[in-house]
Short mmCIF file of C-alpha atoms in Angstrom, two decimals:
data_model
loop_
_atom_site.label_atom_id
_atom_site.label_comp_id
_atom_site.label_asym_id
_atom_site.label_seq_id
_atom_site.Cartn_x
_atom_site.Cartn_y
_atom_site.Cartn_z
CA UNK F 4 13.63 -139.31 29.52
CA UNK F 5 13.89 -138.49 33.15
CA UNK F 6 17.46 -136.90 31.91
CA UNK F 7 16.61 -135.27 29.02
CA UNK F 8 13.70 -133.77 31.32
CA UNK F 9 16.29 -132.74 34.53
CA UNK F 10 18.66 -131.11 31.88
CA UNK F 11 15.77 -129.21 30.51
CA UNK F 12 15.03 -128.00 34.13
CA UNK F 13 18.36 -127.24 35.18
CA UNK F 14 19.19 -125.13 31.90
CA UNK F 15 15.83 -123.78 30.98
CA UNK F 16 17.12 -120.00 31.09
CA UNK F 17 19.84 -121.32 28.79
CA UNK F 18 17.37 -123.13 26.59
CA UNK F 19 14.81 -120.31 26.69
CA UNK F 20 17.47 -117.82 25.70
CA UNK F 21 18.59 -120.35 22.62
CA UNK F 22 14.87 -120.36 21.58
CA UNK F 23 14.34 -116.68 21.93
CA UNK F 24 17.47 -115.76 19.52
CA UNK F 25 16.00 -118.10 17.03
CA UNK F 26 12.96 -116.48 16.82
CA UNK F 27 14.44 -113.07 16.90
CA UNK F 28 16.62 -114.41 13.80
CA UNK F 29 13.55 -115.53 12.03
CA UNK F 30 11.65 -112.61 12.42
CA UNK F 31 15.08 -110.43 10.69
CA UNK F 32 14.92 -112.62 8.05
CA UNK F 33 11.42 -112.31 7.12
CA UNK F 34 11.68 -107.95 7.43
CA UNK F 35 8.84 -106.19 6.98
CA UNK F 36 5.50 -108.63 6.35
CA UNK F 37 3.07 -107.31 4.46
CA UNK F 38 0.77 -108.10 7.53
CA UNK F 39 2.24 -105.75 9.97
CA UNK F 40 2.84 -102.72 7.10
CA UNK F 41 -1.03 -101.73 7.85
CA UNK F 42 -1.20 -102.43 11.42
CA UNK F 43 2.29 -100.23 11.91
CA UNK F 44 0.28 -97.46 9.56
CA UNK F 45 -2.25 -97.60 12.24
CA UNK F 46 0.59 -97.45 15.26
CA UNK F 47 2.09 -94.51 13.16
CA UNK F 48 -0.59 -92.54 13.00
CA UNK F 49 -2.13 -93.42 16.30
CA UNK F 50 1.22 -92.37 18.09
CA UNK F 51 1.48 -89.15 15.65
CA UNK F 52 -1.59 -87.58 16.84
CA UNK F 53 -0.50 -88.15 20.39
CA UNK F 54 2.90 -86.98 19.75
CA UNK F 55 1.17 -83.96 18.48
CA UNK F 56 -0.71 -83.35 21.46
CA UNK F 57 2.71 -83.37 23.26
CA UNK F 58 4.64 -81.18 20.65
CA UNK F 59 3.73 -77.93 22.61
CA UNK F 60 6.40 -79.60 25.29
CA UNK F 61 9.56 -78.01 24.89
CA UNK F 62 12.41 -79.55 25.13
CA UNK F 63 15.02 -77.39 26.47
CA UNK F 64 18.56 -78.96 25.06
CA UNK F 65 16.93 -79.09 21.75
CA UNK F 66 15.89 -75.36 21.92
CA UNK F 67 19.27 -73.99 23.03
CA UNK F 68 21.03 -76.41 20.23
CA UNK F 69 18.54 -75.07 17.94
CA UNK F 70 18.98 -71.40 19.37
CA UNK F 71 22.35 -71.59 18.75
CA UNK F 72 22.23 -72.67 15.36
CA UNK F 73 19.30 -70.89 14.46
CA UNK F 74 21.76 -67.35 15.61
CA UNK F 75 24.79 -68.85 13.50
CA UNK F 76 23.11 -68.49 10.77
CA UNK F 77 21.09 -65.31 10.75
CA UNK F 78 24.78 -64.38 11.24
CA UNK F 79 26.00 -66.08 8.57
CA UNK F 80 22.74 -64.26 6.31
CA UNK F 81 23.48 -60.89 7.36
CA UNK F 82 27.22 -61.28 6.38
CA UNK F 83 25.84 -62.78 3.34
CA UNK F 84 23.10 -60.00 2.83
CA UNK F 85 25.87 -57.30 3.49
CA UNK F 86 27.73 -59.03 1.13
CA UNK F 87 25.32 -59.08 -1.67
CA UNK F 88 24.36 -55.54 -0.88
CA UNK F 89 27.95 -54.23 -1.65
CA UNK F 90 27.97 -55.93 -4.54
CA UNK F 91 24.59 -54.12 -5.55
CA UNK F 92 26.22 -50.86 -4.91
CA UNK F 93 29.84 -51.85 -6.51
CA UNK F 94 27.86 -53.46 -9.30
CA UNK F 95 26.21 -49.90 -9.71
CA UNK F 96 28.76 -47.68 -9.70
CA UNK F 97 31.22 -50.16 -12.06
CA UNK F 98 27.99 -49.57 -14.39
CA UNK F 99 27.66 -46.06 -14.32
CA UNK F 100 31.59 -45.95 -14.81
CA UNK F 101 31.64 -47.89 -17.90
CA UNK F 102 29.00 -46.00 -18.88
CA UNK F 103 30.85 -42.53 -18.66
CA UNK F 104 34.31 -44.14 -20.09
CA UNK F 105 32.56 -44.74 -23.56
CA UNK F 106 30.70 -42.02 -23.44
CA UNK F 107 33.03 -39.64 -23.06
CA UNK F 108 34.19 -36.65 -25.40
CA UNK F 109 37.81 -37.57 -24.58
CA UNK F 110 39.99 -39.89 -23.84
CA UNK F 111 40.03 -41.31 -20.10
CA UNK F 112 42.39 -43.92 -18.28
CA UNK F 113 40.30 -45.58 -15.21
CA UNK F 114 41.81 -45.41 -11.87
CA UNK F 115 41.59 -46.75 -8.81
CA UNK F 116 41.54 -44.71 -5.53
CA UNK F 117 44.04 -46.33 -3.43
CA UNK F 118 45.21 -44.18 -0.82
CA UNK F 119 44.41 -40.88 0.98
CA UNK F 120 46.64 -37.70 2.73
CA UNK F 121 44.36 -35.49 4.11
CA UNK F 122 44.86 -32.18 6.35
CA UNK F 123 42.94 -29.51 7.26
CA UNK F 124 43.96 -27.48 4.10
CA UNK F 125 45.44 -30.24 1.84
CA UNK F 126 43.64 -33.38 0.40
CA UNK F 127 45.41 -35.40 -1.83
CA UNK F 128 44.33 -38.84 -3.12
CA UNK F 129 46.82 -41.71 -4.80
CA UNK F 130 45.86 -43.86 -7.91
CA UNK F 131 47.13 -46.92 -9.17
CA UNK F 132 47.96 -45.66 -12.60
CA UNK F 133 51.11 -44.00 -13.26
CA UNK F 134 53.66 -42.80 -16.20
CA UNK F 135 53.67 -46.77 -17.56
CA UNK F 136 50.04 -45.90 -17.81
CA UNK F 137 50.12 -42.87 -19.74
CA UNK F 138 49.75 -40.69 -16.82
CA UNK F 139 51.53 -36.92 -16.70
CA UNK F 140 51.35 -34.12 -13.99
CA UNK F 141 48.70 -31.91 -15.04
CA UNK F 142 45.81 -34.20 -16.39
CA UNK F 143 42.18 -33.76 -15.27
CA UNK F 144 40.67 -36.31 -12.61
CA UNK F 145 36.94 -36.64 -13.58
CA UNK F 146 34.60 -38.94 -12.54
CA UNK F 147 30.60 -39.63 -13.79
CA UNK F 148 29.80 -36.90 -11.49
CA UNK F 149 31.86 -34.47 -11.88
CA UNK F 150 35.48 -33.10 -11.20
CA UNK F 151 37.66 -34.51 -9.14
CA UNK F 152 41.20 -32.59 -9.19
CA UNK F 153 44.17 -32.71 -11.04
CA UNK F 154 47.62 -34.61 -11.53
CA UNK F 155 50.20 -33.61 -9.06
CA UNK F 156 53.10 -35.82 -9.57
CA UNK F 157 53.00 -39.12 -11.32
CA UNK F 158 55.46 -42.08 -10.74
CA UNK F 159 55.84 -44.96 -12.74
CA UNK F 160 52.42 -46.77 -11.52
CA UNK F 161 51.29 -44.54 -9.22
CA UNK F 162 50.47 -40.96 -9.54
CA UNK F 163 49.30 -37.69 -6.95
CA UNK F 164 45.83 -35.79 -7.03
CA UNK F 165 44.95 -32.67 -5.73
CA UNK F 166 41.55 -32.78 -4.95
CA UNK F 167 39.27 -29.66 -5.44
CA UNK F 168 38.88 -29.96 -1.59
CA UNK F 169 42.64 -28.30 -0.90
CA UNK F 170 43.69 -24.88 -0.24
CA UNK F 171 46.38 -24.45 -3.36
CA UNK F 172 43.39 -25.70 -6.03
CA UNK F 173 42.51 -23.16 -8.56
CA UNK F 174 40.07 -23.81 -11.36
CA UNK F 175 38.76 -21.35 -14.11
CA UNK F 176 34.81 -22.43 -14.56
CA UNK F 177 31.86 -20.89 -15.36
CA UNK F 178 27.99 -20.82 -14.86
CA UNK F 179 26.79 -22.91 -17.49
CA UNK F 180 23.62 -21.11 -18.36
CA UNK F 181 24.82 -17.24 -18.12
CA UNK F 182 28.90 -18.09 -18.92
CA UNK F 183 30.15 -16.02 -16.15
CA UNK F 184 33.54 -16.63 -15.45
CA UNK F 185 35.24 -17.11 -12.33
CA UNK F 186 38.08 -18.89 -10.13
CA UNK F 187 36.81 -21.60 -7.91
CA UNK F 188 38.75 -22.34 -4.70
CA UNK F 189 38.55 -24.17 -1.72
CA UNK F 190 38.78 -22.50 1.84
CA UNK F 191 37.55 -25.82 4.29
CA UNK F 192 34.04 -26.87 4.59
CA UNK F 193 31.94 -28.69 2.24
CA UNK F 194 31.54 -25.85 -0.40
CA UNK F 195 33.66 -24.89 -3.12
CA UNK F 196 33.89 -20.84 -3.40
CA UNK F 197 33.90 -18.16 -6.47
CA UNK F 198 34.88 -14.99 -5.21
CA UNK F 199 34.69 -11.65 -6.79
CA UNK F 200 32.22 -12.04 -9.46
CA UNK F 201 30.66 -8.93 -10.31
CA UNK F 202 27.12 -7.46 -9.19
CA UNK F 203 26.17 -6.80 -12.79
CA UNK F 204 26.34 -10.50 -13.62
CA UNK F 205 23.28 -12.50 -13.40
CA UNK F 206 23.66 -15.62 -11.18
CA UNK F 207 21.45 -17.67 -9.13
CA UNK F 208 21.24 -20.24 -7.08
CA UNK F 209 20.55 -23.82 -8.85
CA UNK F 210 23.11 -22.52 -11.75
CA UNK F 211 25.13 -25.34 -12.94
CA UNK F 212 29.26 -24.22 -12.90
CA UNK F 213 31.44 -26.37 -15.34
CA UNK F 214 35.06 -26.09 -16.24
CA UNK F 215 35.66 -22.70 -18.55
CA UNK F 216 37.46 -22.80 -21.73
CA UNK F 217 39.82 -20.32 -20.30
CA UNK F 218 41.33 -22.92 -18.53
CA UNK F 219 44.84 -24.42 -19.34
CA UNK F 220 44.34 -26.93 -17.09
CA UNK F 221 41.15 -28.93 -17.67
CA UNK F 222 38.93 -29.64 -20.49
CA UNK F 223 36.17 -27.22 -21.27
CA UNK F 224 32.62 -28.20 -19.92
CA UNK F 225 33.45 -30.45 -17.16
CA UNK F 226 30.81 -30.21 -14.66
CA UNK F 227 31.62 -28.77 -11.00
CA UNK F 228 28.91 -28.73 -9.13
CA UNK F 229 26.07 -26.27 -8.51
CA UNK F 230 25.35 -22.59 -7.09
CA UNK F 231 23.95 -23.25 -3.38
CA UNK F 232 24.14 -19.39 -2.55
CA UNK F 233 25.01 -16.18 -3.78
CA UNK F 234 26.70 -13.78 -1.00
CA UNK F 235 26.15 -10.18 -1.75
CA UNK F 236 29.15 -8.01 -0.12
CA UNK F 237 26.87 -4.25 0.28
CA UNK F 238 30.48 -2.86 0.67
CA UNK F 239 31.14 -4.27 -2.67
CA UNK F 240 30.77 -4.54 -6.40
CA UNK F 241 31.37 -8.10 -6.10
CA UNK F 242 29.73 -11.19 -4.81
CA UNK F 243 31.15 -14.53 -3.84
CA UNK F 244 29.39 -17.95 -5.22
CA UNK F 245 28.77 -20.94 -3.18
CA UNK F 246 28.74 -24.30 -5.29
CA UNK F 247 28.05 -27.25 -4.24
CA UNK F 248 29.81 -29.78 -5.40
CA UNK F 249 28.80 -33.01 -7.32
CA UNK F 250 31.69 -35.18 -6.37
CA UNK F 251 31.80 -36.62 -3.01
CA UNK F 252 35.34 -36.49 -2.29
CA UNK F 253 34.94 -38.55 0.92
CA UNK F 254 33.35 -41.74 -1.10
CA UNK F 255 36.03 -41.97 -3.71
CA UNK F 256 36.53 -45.33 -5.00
CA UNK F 257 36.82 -45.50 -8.78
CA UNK F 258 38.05 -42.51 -10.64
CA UNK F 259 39.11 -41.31 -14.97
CA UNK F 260 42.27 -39.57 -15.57
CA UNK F 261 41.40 -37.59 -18.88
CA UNK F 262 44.68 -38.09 -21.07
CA UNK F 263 43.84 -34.76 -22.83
CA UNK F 264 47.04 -32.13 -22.30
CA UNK F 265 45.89 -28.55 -22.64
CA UNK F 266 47.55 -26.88 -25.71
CA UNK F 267 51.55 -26.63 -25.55
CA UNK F 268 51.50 -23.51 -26.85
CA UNK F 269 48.51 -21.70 -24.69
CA UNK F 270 50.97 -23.60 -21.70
CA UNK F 271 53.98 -21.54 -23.03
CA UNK F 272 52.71 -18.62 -23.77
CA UNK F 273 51.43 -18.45 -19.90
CA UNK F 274 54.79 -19.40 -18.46
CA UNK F 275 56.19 -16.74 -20.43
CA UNK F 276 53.67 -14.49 -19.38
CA UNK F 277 53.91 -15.46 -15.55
CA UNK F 278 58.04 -15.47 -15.78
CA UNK F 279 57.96 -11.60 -17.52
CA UNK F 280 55.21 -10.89 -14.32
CA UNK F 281 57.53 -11.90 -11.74
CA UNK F 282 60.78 -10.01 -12.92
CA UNK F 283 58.35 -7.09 -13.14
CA UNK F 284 57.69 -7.54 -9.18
CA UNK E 10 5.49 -103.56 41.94
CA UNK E 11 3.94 -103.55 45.25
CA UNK E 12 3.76 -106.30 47.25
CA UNK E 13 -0.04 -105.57 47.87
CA UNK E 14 -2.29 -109.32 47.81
CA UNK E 15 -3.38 -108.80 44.48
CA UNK E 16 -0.10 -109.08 42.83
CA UNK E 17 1.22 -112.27 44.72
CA UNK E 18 -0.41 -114.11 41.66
CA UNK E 19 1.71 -114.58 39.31
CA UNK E 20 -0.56 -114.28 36.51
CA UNK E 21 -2.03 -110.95 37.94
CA UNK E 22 1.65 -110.12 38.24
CA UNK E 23 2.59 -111.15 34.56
CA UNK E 24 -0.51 -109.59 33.10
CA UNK E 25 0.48 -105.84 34.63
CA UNK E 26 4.40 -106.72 33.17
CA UNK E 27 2.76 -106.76 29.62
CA UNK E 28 0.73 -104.01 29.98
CA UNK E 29 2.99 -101.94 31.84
CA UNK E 30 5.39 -103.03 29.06
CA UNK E 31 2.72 -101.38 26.50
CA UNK E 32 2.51 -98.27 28.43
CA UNK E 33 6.40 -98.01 28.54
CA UNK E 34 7.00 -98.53 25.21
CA UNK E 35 4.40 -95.76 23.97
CA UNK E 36 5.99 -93.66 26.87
CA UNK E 37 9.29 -93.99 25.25
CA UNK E 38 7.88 -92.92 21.69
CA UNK E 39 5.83 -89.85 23.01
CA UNK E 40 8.22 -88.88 26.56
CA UNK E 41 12.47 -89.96 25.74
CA UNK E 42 12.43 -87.41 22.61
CA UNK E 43 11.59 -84.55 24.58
CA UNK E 44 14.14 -85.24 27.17
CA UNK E 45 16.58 -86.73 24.95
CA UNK E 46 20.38 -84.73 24.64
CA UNK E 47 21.41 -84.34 21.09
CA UNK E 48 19.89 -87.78 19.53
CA UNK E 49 20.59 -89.43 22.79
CA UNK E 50 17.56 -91.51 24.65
CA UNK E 51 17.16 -93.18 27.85
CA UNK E 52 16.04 -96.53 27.44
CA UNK E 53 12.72 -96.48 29.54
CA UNK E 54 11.93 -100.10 28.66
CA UNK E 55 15.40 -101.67 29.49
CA UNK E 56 14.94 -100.38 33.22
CA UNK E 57 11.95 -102.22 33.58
CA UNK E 58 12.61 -105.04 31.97
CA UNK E 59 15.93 -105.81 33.90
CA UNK E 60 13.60 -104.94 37.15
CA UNK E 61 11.42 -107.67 36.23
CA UNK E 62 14.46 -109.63 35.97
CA UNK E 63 15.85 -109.14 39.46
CA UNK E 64 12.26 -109.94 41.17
CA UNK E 65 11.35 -112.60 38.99
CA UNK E 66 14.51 -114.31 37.69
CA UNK E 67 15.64 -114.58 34.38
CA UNK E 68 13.17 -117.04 32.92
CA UNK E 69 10.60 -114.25 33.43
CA UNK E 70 13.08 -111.37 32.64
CA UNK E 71 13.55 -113.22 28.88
CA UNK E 72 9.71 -113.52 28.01
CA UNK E 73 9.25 -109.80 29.46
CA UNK E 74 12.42 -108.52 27.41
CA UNK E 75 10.86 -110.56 24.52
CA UNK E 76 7.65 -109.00 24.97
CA UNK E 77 9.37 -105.42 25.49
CA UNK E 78 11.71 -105.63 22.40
CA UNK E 79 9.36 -106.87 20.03
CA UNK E 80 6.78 -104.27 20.95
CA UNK E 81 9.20 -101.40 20.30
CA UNK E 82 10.11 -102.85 17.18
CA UNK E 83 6.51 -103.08 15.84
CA UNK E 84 4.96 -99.67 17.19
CA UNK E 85 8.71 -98.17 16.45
CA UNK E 86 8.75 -99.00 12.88
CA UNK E 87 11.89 -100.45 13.24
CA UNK E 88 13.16 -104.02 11.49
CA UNK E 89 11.69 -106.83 13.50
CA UNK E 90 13.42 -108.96 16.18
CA UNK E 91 16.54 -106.30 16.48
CA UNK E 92 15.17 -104.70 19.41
CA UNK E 93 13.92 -107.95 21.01
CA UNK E 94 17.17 -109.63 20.42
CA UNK E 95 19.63 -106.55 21.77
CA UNK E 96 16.54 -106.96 25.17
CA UNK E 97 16.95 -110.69 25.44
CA UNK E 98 20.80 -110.72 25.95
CA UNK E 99 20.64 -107.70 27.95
CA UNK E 100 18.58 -108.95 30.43
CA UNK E 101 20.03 -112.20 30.45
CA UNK E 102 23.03 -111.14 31.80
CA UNK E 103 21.36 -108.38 34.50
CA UNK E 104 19.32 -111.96 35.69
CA UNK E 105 22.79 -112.81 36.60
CA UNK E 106 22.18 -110.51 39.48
CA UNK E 107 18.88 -112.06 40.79
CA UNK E 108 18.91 -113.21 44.49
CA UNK E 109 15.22 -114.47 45.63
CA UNK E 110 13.35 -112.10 48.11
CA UNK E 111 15.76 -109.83 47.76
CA UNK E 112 14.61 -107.27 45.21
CA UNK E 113 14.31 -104.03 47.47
CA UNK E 114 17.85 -104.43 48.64
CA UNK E 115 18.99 -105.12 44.90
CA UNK E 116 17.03 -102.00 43.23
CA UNK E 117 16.75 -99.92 45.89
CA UNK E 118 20.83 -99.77 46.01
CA UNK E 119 23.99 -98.82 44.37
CA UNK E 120 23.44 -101.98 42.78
CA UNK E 121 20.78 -100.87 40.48
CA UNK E 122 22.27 -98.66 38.42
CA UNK E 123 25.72 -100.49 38.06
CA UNK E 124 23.22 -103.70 36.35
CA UNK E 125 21.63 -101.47 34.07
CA UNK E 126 25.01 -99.51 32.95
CA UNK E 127 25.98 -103.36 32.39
CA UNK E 128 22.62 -104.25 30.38
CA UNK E 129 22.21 -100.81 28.68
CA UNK E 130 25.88 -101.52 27.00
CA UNK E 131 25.51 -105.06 26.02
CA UNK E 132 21.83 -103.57 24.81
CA UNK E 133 23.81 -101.11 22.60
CA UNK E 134 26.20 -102.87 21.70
CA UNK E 135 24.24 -105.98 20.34
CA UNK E 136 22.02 -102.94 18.35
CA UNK E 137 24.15 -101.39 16.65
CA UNK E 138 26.17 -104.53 16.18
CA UNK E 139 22.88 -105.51 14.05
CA UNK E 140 21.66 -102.64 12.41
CA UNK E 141 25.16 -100.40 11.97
CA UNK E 142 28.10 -103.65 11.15
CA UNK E 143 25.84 -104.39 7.62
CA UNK E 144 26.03 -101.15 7.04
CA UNK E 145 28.96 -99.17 5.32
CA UNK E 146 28.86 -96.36 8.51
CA UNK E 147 31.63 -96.49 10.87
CA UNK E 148 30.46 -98.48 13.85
CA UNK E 149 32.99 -97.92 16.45
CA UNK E 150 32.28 -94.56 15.64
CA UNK E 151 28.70 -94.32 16.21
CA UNK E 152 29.09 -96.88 18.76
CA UNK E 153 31.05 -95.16 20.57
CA UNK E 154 29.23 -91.80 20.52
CA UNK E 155 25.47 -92.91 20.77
CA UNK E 156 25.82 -96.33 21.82
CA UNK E 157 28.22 -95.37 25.30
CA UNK E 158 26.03 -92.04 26.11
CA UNK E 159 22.93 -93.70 25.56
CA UNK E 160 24.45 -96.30 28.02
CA UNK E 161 25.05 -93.49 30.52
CA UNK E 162 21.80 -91.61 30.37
CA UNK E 163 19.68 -95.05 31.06
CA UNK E 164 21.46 -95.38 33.42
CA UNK E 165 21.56 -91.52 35.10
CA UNK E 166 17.78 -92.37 34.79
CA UNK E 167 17.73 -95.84 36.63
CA UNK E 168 18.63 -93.90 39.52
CA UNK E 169 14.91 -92.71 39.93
CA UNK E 170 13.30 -95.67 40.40
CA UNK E 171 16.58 -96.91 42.50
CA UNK E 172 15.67 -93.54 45.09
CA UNK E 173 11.86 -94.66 44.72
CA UNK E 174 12.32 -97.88 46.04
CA UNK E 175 15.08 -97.37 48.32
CA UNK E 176 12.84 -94.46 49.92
CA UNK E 177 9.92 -97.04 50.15
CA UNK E 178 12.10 -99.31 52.08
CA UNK E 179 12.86 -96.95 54.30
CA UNK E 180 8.83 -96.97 55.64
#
């Protein structure tokens, strides 16, 4: 006894640690009593409402992880939001192009705008159609708004436009509502230009000018844009148009060649024409 | 822990362990979150406990650690006996480092701090041992992201009290 009692001494932090471990063993096993589920509702609460009293504290790691985190993704949802907004506009514009395609009097290829040449008299644009698409020199470039120019050369998938917007562009249109005819050129600026149209014709501004029958070139009825002014020249019987032009040739994206040739023979009669002009001069 | 008359008894002196004990272990519900560094706490309890260890020896340290680890585990909603098991051998070993009447020079020293880094890891370690191995996450991993960090910042903030004391000594 007086053993047992001096080994009990001498290794009581031993035997005090053995107990302790058992009891911390016992009390895994049993988990969660039912006895201490209220009293650790009442801890819980009793320690939320003083944790809430010490929320206003800030904790400054926290904030700057949370800062950080917080600016990730606002950047993340204004790429997104950029995103989405694009695809608004595209979503848009792929609408309203459908929309022209079948409704339209004649037959259209769609195009897209894939590169640009642009001087200060020449603008040229490139599509990815070309001959293997049914593309020729000469065809109309239209798009929902209005015209766009015309087929300069044409490869076999790609193909040259001369945009309204160039020095060298001629185009025979007319004002819609009165059918005054005229030649509309280009001469830098944002404007498009009809020179020498005579006093006696009535014109004003707001006039619609479309594409005139008397064109070998493009359809008939193709809308151009509309009159902005109307220069009087007092030394002059003629005025010059301003029109304004529908298309903006700095936004183009998605554009229609119109497959529809002018009339062989109108095209050869003209040649022969232009050929009996020049020997003449 | 003064050495003022009142708290030569040791019953005076054991009462204020168990309610300081109380006080510590709400303190490190309501205070070690708003200090803590990415999930990381310092173990507010530990320090004391392994204090009471090194003036009182480790029969004491073991019923405070007791006391200490299964308080946290009832107001800390966590699974009984885990905490107070991971305290036990923790401060069982830093009693290791107990030399009688000589508790100033002990906490009040480099010595401090190098006890608790020892207690804080075999405190961590015997954690997540208990809670993380039944699991199917990745122990070493966790282990050895929260359990080592959480061994340094304990014992980054043992060096408090260490200046405390070691500035009391001083006068």
């Amino acid at each position: 006894m007086y053993k047992l009692l001096r080994f009990v001494v001498n290794f009581k932090e031993y035997i005090t640690l053995s107990v302790l471990i058992v009891i911390c063993i016992a009390l895994m096993s049993v988990g969660n009593p039912a006895e201490l589920r209220g009293f650790r509702t009442l801890v819980v609460g009793t320690i939320g409402v003083a944790q809430n009293l010490f929320s206003w504290v800030p904790n400054p790691v926290k904030l700057k992880s949370e800062n950080e985190a917080l600016r990730e993704l606002n950047l993340y949802l204004s790429r997104e939001y950029a995103k989405s907004r694009r695809a608004v506009v595209e979503n848009e514009r792929l609408r309203r192009a459908l929309e022209f395609k079948e409704n339209s009097e004649y037959p259209v290829i769609s195009a897209e705008v894939i590169g640009r040449i642009s001087s200060s008299l020449n603008n040229f644009i490139t599509l990815d159609v070309g001959t293997n698409d049914g593309i020729s020199p000469g065809m109309a470039v239209i798009t929902d708004r209005g015209l766009v120019g015309i087929v300069i050369t044409a490869s076999d998938n790609y193909c040259q436009v001369r945009l309204l917007v160039d020095t060298d562009s001629r185009v025979a249109v007319q004002v819609e509502s009165t059918r005054v005819n005229g030649i509309l050129t280009w001469e830098g600026g944002e404007n498009l230009l009809v020179h020498k149209v005579a006093k006696a014709f009535d014109v004003a501004a707001g006039d619609r000018i479309v594409t005139s029958g008397f064109s070998t070139k493009f359809p008939e009825g193709i809308v151009v844009g509309r009159i902005s002014e109307v220069r009087d020249d007092a030394t002059s019987l003629f005025r010059t148009i301003v029109v304004r032009p529908f298309v903006n040739f700095e936004t183009l994206e998605q554009v229609f060649v119109s497959t529809q040739m002018p009339d062989p023979e109108r095209v050869e009669l003209r040649r022969q024409l232009q050929a009996e002009l020049n020997e003449n001069h | 822990m003064t050495d003022s008359s009142i708290f030569d008894t040791p019953l005076i002196r054991y009462i204020a362990y168990a309610i300081a004990i109380l006080l510590l272990a709400i303190a490190q519900l309501l205070v070690s979150p708003l200090i803590a560094f990415e999930n990381i706490y310092p173990n507010f309890l530990l320090i004391f406990t392994v204090a009471v260890a090194l003036r009182e020896g480790q029969l004491v340290g073991l019923g405070a650690a007791f006391l200490a680890g299964l308080t946290y585990d009832v107001i800390g909603n966590v699974l009984l006996g885990v905490n107070a098991m991971a305290s036990i051998l923790a401060v069982f070993l830093a009693g290791y480092f107990y030399r009688e009447g000589r508790f100033r020079q002990t906490v009040g020293s480099y010595k401090f701090p190098i006890v608790i880094a020892l207690s804080a890891f075999v405190y961590n370690l015997v954690y997540h041992i208990l809670l993380i191995e039944p699991t199917e996450l990745d122990f070493m991993a966790l282990f050895t992201t929260y359990g080592i960090a959480a061994t340094l910042y304990t014992t980054v903030i043992s060096v408090i009290p260490m200046l405390i004391v070691a500035r009391k000594s001083q006068y």
